[in-house]
């Protein structure tokens, strides 16, 4: 029975992949794509792929470090859960792949999903802080004005609010009588 269910899932997955591939290929200029691929310098493609693999490995390691105070989750669990989440983010709208990643790691590790989701929220807040910091520095260095500068300033304000909200939450959680 279990193998029949697995086969059904595989068929559905392959069907979805074929439809998605058809929709993507339909909107792509295949001749221009082929020209771009054939004119690319292979050594730079190798460098790019190397950096992408390093990025994926470091993100899985970062997630393991974020989880460590809550549960000792093996790297062999965080890496595939991250990859499953990235795949789902490419298919599902509104970054719902983060919920898929949460569920996948919960199944793999036995850690409660609410705990895992909390680490993903922290991860996203840290990513936002870093992105806004880089954009703010770029605005100062490049003397950017106009709507781009305004957007970064709004991002800076939202990031500051996130940090204040997290700080208040941590402080409230540590007050005497607060339930853990």
Coordinates of N, CA, C and O in Angstrom, one line a residue:
X1 N 0.8 -1.2 0.0 CA 0.0 0.0 0.0 C 0.9 1.3 0.0 O 0.6 2.2 -0.7
X2 N 1.9 1.2 0.8 CA 2.8 2.4 0.9 C 3.5 2.7 -0.4 O 3.7 3.8 -0.8
X3 N 3.9 1.6 -1.1 CA 4.6 1.8 -2.4 C 3.7 2.4 -3.5 O 4.1 3.1 -4.3
X4 N 2.4 2.0 -3.4 CA 1.4 2.5 -4.3 C 1.2 4.0 -4.1 O 1.1 4.8 -5.0
X5 N 1.2 4.4 -2.8 CA 1.0 5.8 -2.5 C 2.3 6.6 -3.0 O 2.1 7.7 -3.5
X6 N 3.5 6.0 -2.8 CA 4.7 6.7 -3.2 C 4.7 6.8 -4.7 O 5.1 7.8 -5.3
X7 N 4.2 5.8 -5.4 CA 4.1 5.8 -6.9 C 3.2 6.9 -7.3 O 3.4 7.7 -8.3
X8 N 2.0 7.0 -6.6 CA 1.0 8.1 -7.0 C 1.6 9.5 -6.8 O 1.4 10.3 -7.6
X9 N 2.3 9.6 -5.7 CA 3.0 11.0 -5.5 C 4.0 11.3 -6.5 O 4.1 12.4 -7.0
X10 N 4.8 10.3 -6.9 CA 5.8 10.5 -8.0 C 5.1 10.9 -9.3 O 5.6 11.8 -10.0
X11 N 4.0 10.2 -9.6 CA 3.3 10.5 -10.9 C 2.8 11.9 -10.8 O 2.9 12.7 -11.8
X12 N 2.2 12.3 -9.7 CA 1.6 13.7 -9.6 C 2.8 14.7 -9.7 O 2.6 15.7 -10.3
X13 N 3.9 14.4 -9.0 CA 5.0 15.3 -9.0 C 5.6 15.5 -10.4 O 5.9 16.6 -10.8
X14 N 5.7 14.4 -11.1 CA 6.2 14.5 -12.5 C 5.2 15.2 -13.4 O 5.6 16.1 -14.2
X15 N 3.9 15.0 -13.2 CA 2.9 15.7 -14.0 C 3.0 17.2 -13.7 O 2.9 18.0 -14.7
X16 N 3.1 17.6 -12.5 CA 3.2 19.0 -12.1 C 4.5 19.6 -12.7 O 4.5 20.7 -13.3
X17 N 5.6 18.9 -12.7 CA 6.8 19.3 -13.3 C 6.7 19.5 -14.8 O 7.2 20.5 -15.3
X18 N 6.1 18.6 -15.4 CA 5.9 18.7 -16.9 C 5.1 20.0 -17.2 O 5.4 20.7 -18.2
X19 N 4.0 20.2 -16.5 CA 3.1 21.4 -16.8 C 3.9 22.6 -16.5 O 3.9 23.6 -17.3
X20 N 4.6 22.7 -15.4 CA 5.4 23.9 -15.0 C 6.5 24.1 -16.1 O 6.7 25.3 -16.5
X21 N 7.2 23.1 -16.5 CA 8.2 23.2 -17.5 C 7.6 23.7 -18.8 O 8.2 24.6 -19.5
X22 N 6.5 23.2 -19.2 CA 5.8 23.7 -20.4 C 5.5 25.2 -20.3 O 5.7 26.0 -21.3
X23 N 5.0 25.6 -19.2 CA 4.6 27.0 -19.0 C 5.8 27.9 -19.0 O 5.8 29.0 -19.6
X24 N 6.9 27.5 -18.5 CA 8.2 28.3 -18.5 C 8.8 28.3 -19.9 O 9.1 29.4 -20.4
X25 N 8.9 27.2 -20.5 CA 9.5 27.1 -21.8 C 8.7 27.9 -22.8 O 9.3 28.6 -23.7
X26 N 7.4 27.9 -22.7 CA 6.5 28.7 -23.6 C 6.8 30.2 -23.6 O 6.6 30.8 -24.6
X27 N 7.3 30.7 -22.5 CA 7.5 32.1 -22.3 C 9.0 32.5 -22.5 O 9.3 33.7 -22.3
X28 N 9.8 31.6 -22.9 CA 11.3 31.9 -23.0 C 11.7 31.8 -24.5 O 11.2 31.0 -25.2
X29 N 12.5 32.8 -24.8 CA 13.1 32.8 -26.2 C 14.2 31.8 -26.2 O 15.3 32.0 -25.7
X30 N 13.9 30.6 -26.7 CA 14.9 29.5 -26.7 C 16.2 29.8 -27.5 O 17.3 29.4 -27.0
X31 N 16.1 30.5 -28.6 CA 17.3 30.8 -29.4 C 18.2 31.7 -28.6 O 19.4 31.5 -28.5
X32 N 17.6 32.8 -27.9 CA 18.4 33.7 -27.1 C 19.0 33.0 -25.9 O 20.2 33.2 -25.6
X33 N 18.3 32.1 -25.4 CA 18.8 31.3 -24.2 C 20.0 30.4 -24.7 O 21.0 30.4 -24.0
X34 N 19.8 29.7 -25.8 CA 20.9 28.9 -26.3 C 22.2 29.7 -26.6 O 23.3 29.3 -26.3
X35 N 22.0 30.9 -27.2 CA 23.1 31.8 -27.5 C 23.8 32.2 -26.2 O 25.0 32.3 -26.2
X36 N 23.0 32.5 -25.2 CA 23.6 32.9 -23.9 C 24.4 31.8 -23.3 O 25.5 32.0 -22.8
X37 N 23.9 30.6 -23.4 CA 24.6 29.4 -22.8 C 25.8 29.1 -23.5 O 26.9 28.9 -22.9
X38 N 25.8 29.1 -24.8 CA 27.0 28.8 -25.6 C 28.0 29.9 -25.6 O 29.2 29.6 -25.8
X39 N 27.7 31.1 -25.3 CA 28.7 32.2 -25.3 C 29.2 32.4 -23.9 O 30.2 33.1 -23.7
X40 N 28.7 31.7 -22.9 CA 29.2 31.8 -21.5 C 30.5 31.2 -21.4 O 30.8 30.2 -22.1
X41 N 31.4 31.7 -20.5 CA 32.7 31.2 -20.3 C 32.5 30.1 -19.2 O 32.1 30.4 -18.1
X42 N 32.9 28.9 -19.5 CA 32.7 27.7 -18.6 C 33.3 27.9 -17.2 O 32.7 27.5 -16.2
X43 N 34.5 28.6 -17.2 CA 35.1 28.7 -15.8 C 34.3 29.6 -14.9 O 34.2 29.3 -13.7
X44 N 33.5 30.6 -15.5 CA 32.7 31.4 -14.6 C 31.4 30.6 -14.2 O 30.9 30.9 -13.1
X45 N 31.0 29.8 -15.0 CA 29.8 28.9 -14.6 C 30.2 28.0 -13.5 O 29.5 27.8 -12.5
X46 N 31.4 27.4 -13.6 CA 31.9 26.6 -12.5 C 32.1 27.4 -11.2 O 31.7 26.9 -10.1
X47 N 32.6 28.6 -11.3 CA 32.7 29.4 -10.1 C 31.3 29.7 -9.5 O 31.1 29.7 -8.3
X48 N 30.4 30.1 -10.4 CA 29.0 30.4 -9.9 C 28.4 29.2 -9.2 O 27.8 29.3 -8.1
X49 N 28.5 28.0 -9.8 CA 27.9 26.8 -9.2 C 28.6 26.5 -7.9 O 28.0 26.1 -6.9
X50 N 29.9 26.7 -7.8 CA 30.6 26.5 -6.6 C 30.1 27.4 -5.5 O 29.9 27.0 -4.3
X51 N 29.9 28.7 -5.8 CA 29.4 29.6 -4.8 C 28.0 29.3 -4.4 O 27.6 29.5 -3.2
X52 N 27.2 28.8 -5.4 CA 25.8 28.4 -5.0 C 25.8 27.2 -4.1 O 25.0 27.2 -3.1
X53 N 26.6 26.2 -4.3 CA 26.7 25.1 -3.4 C 27.2 25.5 -2.0 O 26.6 25.1 -1.0
X54 N 28.2 26.4 -2.0 CA 28.7 26.9 -0.7 C 27.6 27.7 0.0 O 27.4 27.5 1.3
X55 N 26.8 28.5 -0.7 CA 25.7 29.2 -0.1 C 24.7 28.2 0.5 O 24.2 28.4 1.7
X56 N 24.3 27.2 -0.2 CA 23.3 26.3 0.3 C 23.9 25.5 1.5 O 23.1 25.4 2.5
X57 N 25.1 25.1 1.5 CA 25.7 24.4 2.6 C 25.8 25.3 3.9 O 25.5 24.9 5.0
X58 N 26.2 26.6 3.7 CA 26.3 27.5 4.8 C 24.9 27.9 5.4 O 24.8 28.0 6.6
X59 N 23.9 28.0 4.5 CA 22.5 28.2 5.0 C 22.0 27.0 5.9 O 21.4 27.2 6.9
X60 N 22.3 25.8 5.5 CA 21.9 24.7 6.2 C 22.7 24.6 7.6 O 22.1 24.3 8.6
X61 N 23.9 25.0 7.5 CA 24.7 25.0 8.8 C 24.2 26.1 9.7 O 24.1 25.9 10.9
X62 N 23.9 27.3 9.1 CA 23.3 28.4 9.9 C 22.0 28.0 10.6 O 21.8 28.3 11.8
X63 N 21.2 27.3 9.9 CA 19.9 26.8 10.5 C 20.2 25.9 11.6 O 19.5 25.9 12.6
X64 N 21.2 25.0 11.4 CA 21.5 24.0 12.5 C 22.0 24.8 13.7 O 21.6 24.4 14.8
X65 N 22.8 25.8 13.5 CA 23.3 26.6 14.6 C 22.1 27.3 15.3 O 22.1 27.4 16.6
X66 N 21.1 27.9 14.6 CA 20.0 28.5 15.2 C 19.1 27.5 16.0 O 18.5 27.8 17.0
X67 N 19.1 26.3 15.5 CA 18.3 25.2 16.2 C 19.0 24.7 17.4 O 18.3 24.1 18.3
X68 N 20.3 24.7 17.4 CA 21.1 24.1 18.5 C 20.6 24.3 19.9 O 20.5 23.4 20.7
X69 N 20.3 25.6 20.3 CA 19.9 25.8 21.7 C 18.5 25.1 22.0 O 18.2 24.9 23.1
X70 N 17.8 24.8 21.0 CA 16.4 24.2 21.2 C 16.4 22.7 21.0 O 15.7 22.0 21.7
X71 N 17.2 22.3 20.0 CA 17.3 20.8 19.7 C 18.5 20.6 18.9 O 18.9 21.4 18.1
X72 N 19.2 19.4 19.1 CA 20.4 19.1 18.4 C 19.9 18.3 17.1 O 19.7 17.1 17.1
X73 N 19.8 19.1 16.0 CA 19.4 18.6 14.7 C 20.6 18.4 13.9 O 21.4 19.3 13.7
X74 N 20.7 17.2 13.3 CA 21.9 16.9 12.4 C 21.9 17.7 11.1 O 20.8 18.0 10.6
X75 N 23.1 18.0 10.6 CA 23.2 18.7 9.4 C 22.6 17.9 8.2 O 22.0 18.4 7.3
X76 N 22.6 16.5 8.4 CA 22.0 15.7 7.4 C 20.5 15.8 7.3 O 19.8 15.3 6.4
X77 N 19.9 16.5 8.3 CA 18.5 16.8 8.3 C 18.2 18.2 7.8 O 17.2 18.4 7.1
X78 N 19.0 19.2 8.2 CA 18.8 20.6 7.9 C 19.0 20.8 6.4 O 18.3 21.6 5.8
X79 N 20.0 20.1 5.8 CA 20.3 20.3 4.4 C 19.2 19.9 3.5 O 18.7 20.7 2.7
X80 N 18.7 18.7 3.6 CA 17.6 18.3 2.7 C 16.3 19.1 2.9 O 15.5 19.4 2.0
X81 N 16.0 19.4 4.2 CA 14.8 20.2 4.5 C 14.9 21.6 3.9 O 13.9 22.1 3.3
X82 N 16.1 22.2 3.9 CA 16.3 23.5 3.2 C 16.1 23.3 1.7 O 15.4 24.2 1.1
X83 N 16.6 22.3 1.1 CA 16.4 22.1 -0.3 C 15.0 21.9 -0.7 O 14.5 22.4 -1.7
X84 N 14.3 21.1 0.1 CA 12.8 20.9 -0.1 C 12.1 22.3 0.0 O 11.2 22.6 -0.8
X85 N 12.5 23.1 1.0 CA 11.9 24.4 1.1 C 12.1 25.3 -0.1 O 11.2 26.0 -0.5
X86 N 13.4 25.3 -0.6 CA 13.7 26.1 -1.8 C 12.9 25.7 -3.0 O 12.4 26.5 -3.7
X87 N 12.7 24.4 -3.1 CA 11.9 23.8 -4.2 C 10.5 24.3 -4.1 O 9.9 24.8 -5.1
X88 N 9.9 24.2 -2.9 CA 8.6 24.6 -2.7 C 8.4 26.2 -2.9 O 7.4 26.6 -3.5
X89 N 9.4 26.9 -2.5 CA 9.3 28.4 -2.7 C 9.3 28.7 -4.2 O 8.7 29.8 -4.6
X90 N 9.9 27.9 -5.0 CA 9.9 28.2 -6.5 C 8.5 27.8 -7.1 O 8.2 28.3 -8.2
X91 N 7.8 27.0 -6.4 CA 6.5 26.6 -7.0 C 5.3 27.3 -6.3 O 4.4 27.8 -7.0
X92 N 5.4 27.5 -5.0 CA 4.2 28.0 -4.2 C 4.4 29.5 -4.1 O 5.5 30.1 -4.0
X93 N 3.3 30.3 -4.0 CA 3.3 31.7 -3.8 C 3.6 32.1 -2.4 O 3.5 31.3 -1.4
X94 N 4.0 33.3 -2.2 CA 4.1 34.0 -0.8 C 5.1 33.2 0.1 O 4.8 33.1 1.3
X95 N 6.1 32.7 -0.4 CA 7.2 32.0 0.4 C 6.6 30.9 1.3 O 7.0 30.7 2.4
X96 N 5.5 30.2 0.8 CA 5.0 29.1 1.5 C 5.9 27.9 1.7 O 5.7 27.0 2.5
X97 N 7.0 28.0 0.9 CA 8.0 26.9 1.0 C 8.6 26.9 2.4 O 9.1 25.9 2.8
X98 N 8.6 28.0 3.1 CA 9.1 28.0 4.5 C 8.2 27.1 5.4 O 8.8 26.5 6.3
X99 N 6.9 27.0 5.2 CA 6.1 26.1 5.9 C 6.4 24.7 5.5 O 6.4 23.8 6.4
X100 N 6.7 24.5 4.2 CA 7.0 23.1 3.8 C 8.3 22.7 4.4 O 8.5 21.6 4.9
X101 N 9.3 23.6 4.5 CA 10.6 23.4 5.1 C 10.4 23.0 6.6 O 11.0 22.1 7.1
X102 N 9.5 23.8 7.2 CA 9.2 23.5 8.7 C 8.7 22.1 8.8 O 9.2 21.3 9.7
X103 N 7.7 21.7 8.0 CA 7.1 20.4 8.1 C 8.1 19.3 7.8 O 8.2 18.3 8.5
X104 N 8.9 19.5 6.8 CA 9.9 18.5 6.4 C 10.9 18.2 7.5 O 11.2 17.1 7.8
X105 N 11.4 19.3 8.1 CA 12.4 19.1 9.2 C 11.7 18.5 10.4 O 12.3 17.7 11.1
X106 N 10.5 18.9 10.7 CA 9.7 18.3 11.8 C 9.6 16.8 11.6 O 9.8 16.0 12.6
X107 N 9.3 16.3 10.4 CA 9.2 14.9 10.1 C 10.5 14.2 10.3 O 10.6 13.1 10.8
X108 N 11.6 14.8 9.7 CA 12.9 14.2 9.7 C 13.5 14.2 11.1 O 14.2 13.2 11.5
X109 N 13.3 15.2 12.0 CA 14.0 15.3 13.2 C 13.1 15.0 14.5 O 13.7 14.8 15.5
X110 N 11.8 15.1 14.3 CA 10.9 15.0 15.5 C 10.8 16.2 16.3 O 10.2 16.2 17.4
X111 N 11.4 17.3 15.9 CA 11.3 18.6 16.7 C 10.0 19.2 16.4 O 9.5 19.2 15.2
X112 N 9.3 19.8 17.4 CA 8.0 20.4 17.1 C 8.1 21.5 16.0 O 9.0 22.3 16.0
X113 N 7.1 21.5 15.2 CA 7.1 22.4 14.1 C 7.1 23.9 14.5 O 7.6 24.8 13.9
X114 N 6.4 24.2 15.6 CA 6.4 25.6 16.1 C 7.8 26.0 16.5 O 8.1 27.2 16.3
X115 N 8.6 25.1 17.1 CA 10.0 25.5 17.4 C 10.8 25.8 16.1 O 11.5 26.8 16.0
X116 N 10.6 24.9 15.1 CA 11.3 25.1 13.9 C 10.9 26.4 13.2 O 11.7 27.1 12.7
X117 N 9.6 26.7 13.2 CA 9.1 27.9 12.5 C 9.6 29.1 13.2 O 10.0 30.1 12.5
X118 N 9.8 29.1 14.5 CA 10.4 30.2 15.2 C 11.8 30.5 14.7 O 12.2 31.7 14.6
X119 N 12.6 29.5 14.5 CA 14.0 29.7 14.0 C 13.9 30.3 12.6 O 14.8 31.0 12.2
X120 N 12.9 29.9 11.8 CA 12.8 30.4 10.4 C 12.5 31.9 10.5 O 13.0 32.7 9.7
X121 N 11.6 32.3 11.4 CA 11.3 33.7 11.6 C 12.5 34.5 12.0 O 12.8 35.6 11.4
X122 N 13.3 34.0 12.9 CA 14.6 34.6 13.3 C 15.5 34.7 12.1 O 16.1 35.8 11.8
X123 N 15.6 33.7 11.3 CA 16.4 33.7 10.1 C 16.0 34.8 9.1 O 16.8 35.5 8.6
X124 N 14.7 34.9 8.9 CA 14.2 35.9 8.0 C 14.4 37.3 8.5 O 14.7 38.3 7.8
X125 N 14.3 37.5 9.8 CA 14.6 38.8 10.4 C 16.0 39.2 10.3 O 16.4 40.3 9.9
X126 N 16.9 38.3 10.5 CA 18.4 38.5 10.3 C 18.7 38.8 8.9 O 19.4 39.8 8.6
X127 N 18.1 38.1 8.0 CA 18.3 38.3 6.5 C 17.8 39.8 6.2 O 18.5 40.5 5.4
X128 N 16.7 40.2 6.7 CA 16.1 41.5 6.4 C 17.1 42.6 7.0 O 17.4 43.6 6.3
X129 N 17.6 42.4 8.2 CA 18.5 43.3 8.8 C 19.7 43.5 8.0 O 20.2 44.6 7.7
X130 N 20.3 42.4 7.5 CA 21.5 42.4 6.7 C 21.3 43.1 5.4 O 22.0 44.0 4.9
X131 N 20.2 42.7 4.7 CA 19.8 43.3 3.4 C 19.6 44.9 3.6 O 20.2 45.6 2.8
X132 N 18.9 45.3 4.6 CA 18.7 46.7 4.8 C 20.0 47.4 5.1 O 20.2 48.6 4.7
X133 N 20.8 46.8 5.9 CA 22.1 47.4 6.2 C 23.0 47.6 5.0 O 23.6 48.7 4.8
X134 N 23.0 46.6 4.1 CA 23.8 46.7 2.9 C 23.2 47.8 2.0 O 24.0 48.6 1.4
X135 N 21.9 47.8 1.9 CA 21.3 48.8 1.0 C 21.5 50.2 1.6 O 21.8 51.2 0.9
X136 N 21.5 50.4 2.9 CA 21.7 51.7 3.6 C 23.2 52.1 3.3 O 23.4 53.3 3.0
X137 N 24.1 51.2 3.4 CA 25.5 51.6 3.2 C 25.7 52.0 1.7 O 26.4 52.9 1.4
X138 N 25.0 51.2 0.8 CA 25.1 51.5 -0.6 C 24.6 52.9 -0.9 O 25.1 53.6 -1.7
X139 N 23.5 53.3 -0.3 CA 22.9 54.6 -0.5 C 23.9 55.7 0.0 O 24.0 56.7 -0.7
X140 N 24.5 55.5 1.1 CA 25.5 56.5 1.6 C 26.7 56.6 0.7 O 27.1 57.7 0.3
X141 N 27.2 55.4 0.3 CA 28.4 55.4 -0.5 C 28.2 55.9 -2.0 O 29.0 56.7 -2.5
X142 N 27.0 55.5 -2.5 CA 26.7 55.9 -3.9 C 25.9 57.2 -4.0 O 25.6 57.6 -5.2
X143 N 25.6 57.8 -2.9 CA 24.8 59.0 -2.9 C 23.5 58.9 -3.8 O 23.1 59.7 -4.6
X144 N 22.8 57.8 -3.5 CA 21.5 57.5 -4.2 C 20.4 58.4 -3.7 O 20.3 58.6 -2.5
X145 N 19.6 58.9 -4.5 CA 18.4 59.8 -4.1 C 17.2 59.2 -4.8 O 17.2 58.4 -5.6
X146 N 16.0 59.8 -4.4 CA 14.8 59.5 -5.0 C 14.1 58.3 -4.4 O 14.2 58.0 -3.2
X147 N 13.3 57.6 -5.2 CA 12.4 56.5 -4.7 C 13.2 55.3 -4.1 O 12.8 54.7 -3.2
X148 N 14.4 55.1 -4.7 CA 15.2 54.0 -4.2 C 15.6 54.3 -2.7 O 15.5 53.4 -1.8
X149 N 16.1 55.5 -2.5 CA 16.5 55.9 -1.2 C 15.3 55.9 -0.2 O 15.4 55.4 0.9
X150 N 14.1 56.3 -0.7 CA 12.9 56.3 0.2 C 12.6 54.8 0.5 O 12.2 54.6 1.7
X151 N 12.7 53.9 -0.4 CA 12.3 52.5 -0.2 C 13.3 51.9 0.9 O 12.8 51.2 1.7
X152 N 14.6 52.2 0.8 CA 15.5 51.7 1.7 C 15.2 52.3 3.1 O 15.3 51.6 4.1
X153 N 14.9 53.6 3.2 CA 14.6 54.2 4.5 C 13.3 53.6 5.1 O 13.3 53.3 6.3
X154 N 12.3 53.2 4.3 CA 11.2 52.5 4.8 C 11.6 51.1 5.3 O 11.2 50.7 6.4
X155 N 12.4 50.5 4.5 CA 13.0 49.2 5.0 C 13.7 49.3 6.3 O 13.6 48.4 7.2
X156 N 14.5 50.4 6.4 CA 15.2 50.6 7.7 C 14.3 50.8 8.8 O 14.5 50.2 9.9
X157 N 13.2 51.5 8.6 CA 12.2 51.8 9.7 C 11.5 50.5 10.1 O 11.3 50.2 11.3
X158 N 11.1 49.7 9.1 CA 10.5 48.4 9.4 C 11.4 47.4 10.1 O 11.0 46.8 11.0
X159 N 12.7 47.4 9.7 CA 13.7 46.6 10.3 C 13.8 47.0 11.8 O 13.9 46.2 12.7
X160 N 13.9 48.3 12.0 CA 14.0 48.8 13.4 C 12.8 48.4 14.2 O 13.0 48.0 15.4
X161 N 11.6 48.5 13.7 CA 10.4 48.0 14.4 C 10.5 46.5 14.7 O 10.1 46.1 15.8
X162 N 11.0 45.7 13.7 CA 11.1 44.3 14.0 C 12.1 44.0 15.1 O 11.8 43.2 16.0
X163 N 13.2 44.7 15.1 CA 14.2 44.5 16.2 C 13.6 44.9 17.5 O 13.8 44.2 18.5
X164 N 12.9 46.1 17.6 CA 12.3 46.5 18.8 C 11.3 45.5 19.3 O 11.2 45.2 20.5
X165 N 10.4 45.0 18.4 CA 9.4 44.0 18.7 C 10.0 42.8 19.3 O 9.5 42.2 20.3
X166 N 11.1 42.3 18.6 CA 11.8 41.1 19.1 C 12.4 41.3 20.5 O 12.3 40.5 21.4
X167 N 13.0 42.5 20.7 CA 13.6 42.8 22.0 C 12.5 42.9 23.1 O 12.7 42.4 24.2
X168 N 11.4 43.5 22.8 CA 10.3 43.5 23.8 C 9.8 42.1 24.1 O 9.5 41.8 25.2
X169 N 9.7 41.3 23.0 CA 9.2 39.9 23.2 C 10.2 39.2 24.1 O 9.7 38.4 25.0
X170 N 11.5 39.3 23.9 CA 12.5 38.6 24.7 C 12.4 39.1 26.1 O 12.4 38.3 27.1
X171 N 12.3 40.5 26.3 CA 12.3 41.0 27.6 C 11.0 40.6 28.4 O 11.1 40.2 29.6
X172 N 9.9 40.6 27.7 CA 8.6 40.1 28.3 C 8.7 38.7 28.7 O 8.1 38.3 29.7
X173 N 9.3 37.9 27.9 CA 9.4 36.5 28.2 C 10.3 36.2 29.4 O 10.1 35.2 30.1
X174 N 11.2 37.1 29.7 CA 12.1 36.9 30.8 C 11.7 37.5 32.1 O 12.3 37.5 33.1
X175 N 10.5 38.2 32.0 CA 10.0 38.8 33.3 C 9.6 37.7 34.3 O 9.2 36.6 33.9
X176 N 9.7 38.0 35.6 CA 9.3 37.1 36.6 C 7.9 36.7 36.4 O 7.0 37.5 36.1
X177 N 7.6 35.4 36.5 CA 6.2 34.9 36.3 C 5.8 34.6 34.9 O 4.8 34.0 34.7
X178 N 6.7 34.9 33.9 CA 6.4 34.6 32.6 C 6.5 33.1 32.3 O 7.5 32.5 32.8
X179 N 5.6 32.5 31.7 CA 5.7 31.0 31.4 C 6.7 30.8 30.3 O 6.7 31.5 29.3
X180 N 7.4 29.7 30.4 CA 8.4 29.4 29.4 C 7.8 28.3 28.5 O 7.2 27.4 28.8

